[in-house]
PDB file of C-alpha atoms in Angstrom:
ATOM      1  CA  MET V   1      19.389  -9.119  56.672  1.00 51.00           C
ATOM      2  CA  ASP V   2      17.403  -8.364  59.819  1.00 54.00           C
ATOM      3  CA  GLU V   3      20.626  -7.531  61.625  1.00 59.00           C
ATOM      4  CA  ASP V   4      21.596  -5.015  58.927  1.00 57.00           C
ATOM      5  CA  PHE V   5      18.199  -3.380  59.195  1.00 50.00           C
ATOM      6  CA  LYS V   6      18.449  -3.210  62.981  1.00 53.00           C
ATOM      7  CA  THR V   7      21.947  -1.767  62.694  1.00 54.00           C
ATOM      8  CA  GLN V   8      20.783   0.834  60.216  1.00 57.00           C
ATOM      9  CA  ALA V   9      17.799   1.693  62.388  1.00 52.00           C
ATOM     10  CA  LEU V  10      20.071   2.023  65.394  1.00 51.00           C
ATOM     11  CA  ASP V  11      22.544   4.109  63.421  1.00 54.00           C
ATOM     12  CA  SER V  12      19.778   6.413  62.234  1.00 52.00           C
ATOM     13  CA  THR V  13      18.632   7.037  65.784  1.00 56.00           C
ATOM     14  CA  LEU V  14      22.154   7.952  66.752  1.00 58.00           C
ATOM     15  CA  GLN V  15      22.737  10.317  63.793  1.00 68.00           C
ATOM     16  CA  SER V  16      23.003  14.026  64.221  1.00 84.00           C
ATOM     17  CA  PRO V  17      20.513  16.363  62.500  1.00 82.00           C
ATOM     18  CA  SER V  18      23.018  17.218  59.726  1.00 86.00           C
ATOM     19  CA  GLU V  19      23.609  13.526  59.043  1.00 89.00           C
ATOM     20  CA  THR V  20      19.856  12.945  58.985  1.00 90.00           C
ATOM     21  CA  LEU V  21      19.414  15.801  56.504  1.00 90.00           C
ATOM     22  CA  LEU V  22      22.213  14.366  54.384  1.00 92.00           C
ATOM     23  CA  SER V  23      20.566  10.927  54.485  1.00 92.00           C
ATOM     24  CA  ILE V  24      17.245  12.445  53.393  1.00 94.00           C
ATOM     25  CA  ARG V  25      18.931  14.294  50.529  1.00 94.00           C
ATOM     26  CA  LEU V  26      20.778  11.128  49.530  1.00 95.00           C
ATOM     27  CA  LEU V  27      17.537   9.144  49.605  1.00 95.00           C
ATOM     28  CA  ASP V  28      15.814  11.870  47.568  1.00 96.00           C
ATOM     29  CA  PHE V  29      18.687  11.817  45.059  1.00 96.00           C
ATOM     30  CA  LYS V  30      18.530   8.016  44.769  1.00 96.00           C
ATOM     31  CA  THR V  31      14.762   8.176  44.251  1.00 97.00           C
ATOM     32  CA  SER V  32      15.127  10.851  41.560  1.00 97.00           C
ATOM     33  CA  LEU V  33      17.911   8.862  39.919  1.00 97.00           C
ATOM     34  CA  LEU V  34      15.808   5.680  39.867  1.00 97.00           C
ATOM     35  CA  GLU V  35      12.858   7.620  38.415  1.00 98.00           C
ATOM     36  CA  ALA V  36      15.108   9.093  35.710  1.00 97.00           C
ATOM     37  CA  ILE V  37      16.536   5.654  34.911  1.00 98.00           C
ATOM     38  CA  GLU V  38      13.032   4.175  34.684  1.00 98.00           C
ATOM     39  CA  GLU V  39      11.919   7.061  32.488  1.00 98.00           C
ATOM     40  CA  LEU V  40      14.896   6.512  30.183  1.00 98.00           C
ATOM     41  CA  ARG V  41      14.186   2.773  30.025  1.00 98.00           C
ATOM     42  CA  ILE V  42      10.554   3.430  29.119  1.00 98.00           C
ATOM     43  CA  ARG V  43      11.604   6.025  26.536  1.00 98.00           C
ATOM     44  CA  ARG V  44      14.118   3.587  25.008  1.00 98.00           C
ATOM     45  CA  GLU V  45      11.471   0.843  24.787  1.00 98.00           C
ATOM     46  CA  THR V  46       9.053   3.306  23.219  1.00 98.00           C
ATOM     47  CA  GLU V  47      11.667   4.396  20.675  1.00 98.00           C
ATOM     48  CA  ILE V  48      12.421   0.766  19.833  1.00 98.00           C
ATOM     49  CA  ASN V  49       8.693   0.112  19.325  1.00 98.00           C
ATOM     50  CA  TYR V  50       8.385   3.220  17.145  1.00 98.00           C
ATOM     51  CA  GLU V  51      11.404   2.167  15.082  1.00 98.00           C
ATOM     52  CA  GLU V  52       9.873  -1.289  14.559  1.00 98.00           C
ATOM     53  CA  GLN V  53       6.556   0.273  13.527  1.00 98.00           C
ATOM     54  CA  ILE V  54       8.316   2.680  11.169  1.00 98.00           C
ATOM     55  CA  SER V  55      10.268  -0.209   9.669  1.00 98.00           C
ATOM     56  CA  LYS V  56       7.058  -2.192   9.116  1.00 98.00           C
ATOM     57  CA  ILE V  57       5.371   0.839   7.574  1.00 98.00           C
ATOM     58  CA  VAL V  58       8.324   1.422   5.233  1.00 98.00           C
ATOM     59  CA  VAL V  59       8.222  -2.215   4.096  1.00 98.00           C
ATOM     60  CA  GLU V  60       4.442  -2.050   3.643  1.00 98.00           C
ATOM     61  CA  LYS V  61       4.779   1.200   1.680  1.00 98.00           C
ATOM     62  CA  GLN V  62       7.376  -0.375  -0.612  1.00 98.00           C
ATOM     63  CA  GLU V  63       5.151  -3.408  -1.190  1.00 98.00           C
ATOM     64  CA  LEU V  64       2.210  -1.123  -1.990  1.00 97.00           C
ATOM     65  CA  GLU V  65       4.352   0.850  -4.434  1.00 97.00           C
ATOM     66  CA  TRP V  66       5.358  -2.398  -6.157  1.00 98.00           C
ATOM     67  CA  GLN V  67       1.717  -3.456  -6.328  1.00 97.00           C
ATOM     68  CA  LYS V  68       0.812  -0.046  -7.724  1.00 96.00           C
ATOM     69  CA  GLU V  69       3.503  -0.332 -10.399  1.00 97.00           C
ATOM     70  CA  THR V  70       2.338  -3.843 -11.285  1.00 97.00           C
ATOM     71  CA  LEU V  71      -1.290  -2.751 -11.499  1.00 96.00           C
ATOM     72  CA  GLN V  72      -0.311   0.316 -13.523  1.00 97.00           C
ATOM     73  CA  HIS V  73       1.574  -1.922 -15.956  1.00 97.00           C
ATOM     74  CA  GLN V  74      -1.411  -4.282 -16.201  1.00 96.00           C
ATOM     75  CA  THR V  75      -3.729  -1.318 -16.764  1.00 96.00           C
ATOM     76  CA  ASP V  76      -1.478   0.041 -19.517  1.00 96.00           C
ATOM     77  CA  THR V  77      -1.308  -3.390 -21.143  1.00 96.00           C
ATOM     78  CA  LEU V  78      -5.090  -3.809 -20.999  1.00 95.00           C
ATOM     79  CA  ARG V  79      -5.624  -0.320 -22.431  1.00 96.00           C
ATOM     80  CA  GLN V  80      -3.287  -1.114 -25.315  1.00 96.00           C
ATOM     81  CA  GLN V  81      -5.012  -4.455 -25.943  1.00 95.00           C
ATOM     82  CA  ASN V  82      -8.407  -2.747 -25.825  1.00 94.00           C
ATOM     83  CA  LYS V  83      -7.219  -0.071 -28.248  1.00 94.00           C
ATOM     84  CA  GLU V  84      -5.933  -2.736 -30.647  1.00 94.00           C
ATOM     85  CA  ALA V  85      -9.134  -4.772 -30.314  1.00 91.00           C
ATOM     86  CA  MET V  86     -11.286  -1.711 -30.986  1.00 92.00           C
ATOM     87  CA  ALA V  87      -9.192  -0.828 -34.056  1.00 90.00           C
ATOM     88  CA  SER V  88      -9.521  -4.401 -35.300  1.00 88.00           C
ATOM     89  CA  PHE V  89     -13.252  -4.366 -34.593  1.00 84.00           C
ATOM     90  CA  LYS V  90     -13.659  -1.097 -36.518  1.00 85.00           C
ATOM     91  CA  LYS V  91     -11.681  -2.511 -39.456  1.00 84.00           C
ATOM     92  CA  GLN V  92     -13.746  -5.667 -39.341  1.00 84.00           C
ATOM     93  CA  GLY V  93     -16.903  -3.555 -39.277  1.00 80.00           C
ATOM     94  CA  LYS V  94     -15.693  -1.531 -42.271  1.00 82.00           C
ATOM     95  CA  TYR V  95     -14.853  -4.715 -44.160  1.00 83.00           C
ATOM     96  CA  GLN V  96     -18.190  -6.226 -43.209  1.00 85.00           C
ATOM     97  CA  LEU V  97     -19.954  -3.098 -44.442  1.00 81.00           C
ATOM     98  CA  ALA V  98     -17.939  -3.194 -47.674  1.00 82.00           C
ATOM     99  CA  VAL V  99     -18.799  -6.882 -48.145  1.00 84.00           C
ATOM    100  CA  GLU V 100     -22.493  -6.231 -47.537  1.00 87.00           C
ATOM    101  CA  THR V 101     -22.427  -3.289 -49.955  1.00 88.00           C
ATOM    102  CA  LYS V 102     -20.709  -5.385 -52.624  1.00 86.00           C
ATOM    103  CA  GLU V 103     -23.167  -8.250 -52.052  1.00 89.00           C
ATOM    104  CA  LYS V 104     -26.079  -5.844 -52.494  1.00 89.00           C
ATOM    105  CA  GLU V 105     -24.437  -4.435 -55.607  1.00 88.00           C
ATOM    106  CA  ILE V 106     -23.918  -7.963 -56.970  1.00 91.00           C
ATOM    107  CA  ASP V 107     -27.532  -8.862 -56.159  1.00 90.00           C
ATOM    108  CA  GLY V 108     -28.635  -5.677 -57.907  1.00 88.00           C
ATOM    109  CA  LEU V 109     -26.537  -6.514 -60.952  1.00 86.00           C
ATOM    110  CA  LYS V 110     -27.938 -10.073 -60.995  1.00 89.00           C
ATOM    111  CA  GLU V 111     -31.470  -8.685 -60.923  1.00 89.00           C
ATOM    112  CA  ALA V 112     -30.585  -6.258 -63.694  1.00 85.00           C
ATOM    113  CA  LEU V 113     -29.050  -9.115 -65.698  1.00 86.00           C
ATOM    114  CA  LYS V 114     -32.170 -11.262 -65.208  1.00 86.00           C
ATOM    115  CA  ALA V 115     -34.331  -8.370 -66.267  1.00 85.00           C
ATOM    116  CA  LEU V 116     -32.229  -7.855 -69.376  1.00 83.00           C
ATOM    117  CA  GLN V 117     -32.278 -11.573 -70.152  1.00 83.00           C
ATOM    118  CA  VAL V 118     -36.044 -11.664 -69.751  1.00 82.00           C
ATOM    119  CA  ASN V 119     -36.360  -8.641 -72.026  1.00 79.00           C
ATOM    120  CA  TYR V 120     -33.988 -10.214 -74.520  1.00 76.00           C
ATOM    121  CA  TYR V 121     -35.910 -13.507 -74.673  1.00 79.00           C
ATOM    122  CA  PHE V 122     -39.301 -11.849 -74.922  1.00 77.00           C
ATOM    123  CA  CYS V 123     -38.327  -9.233 -77.381  1.00 66.00           C
TER     124      CYS V 123
END
């Protein structure tokens, strides 16, 4: 390895100015090429990371949509049950009111009957 370096160093001292300029341009080209390759590698890694993130976001979005649909269905079911319960409660209240009214009417008729019986026995 050291011998190659020494040979290259010796060769570079023996090069003509045009060869030196060519070597500089070649070195500059290699440097630019390596920078471009590194930039492309970084860009590819970034794109892969973005694709993974997008994939995760798509999956998360789908799961959230499923949860939304499930919750919407539960909400609709609960609304329907509440509506039915309220209708039943109103009917029960109407029946309760009717029962109370009839009981009062019966009590009133019993009182009237007692009053008539008392009048009948005393008259």
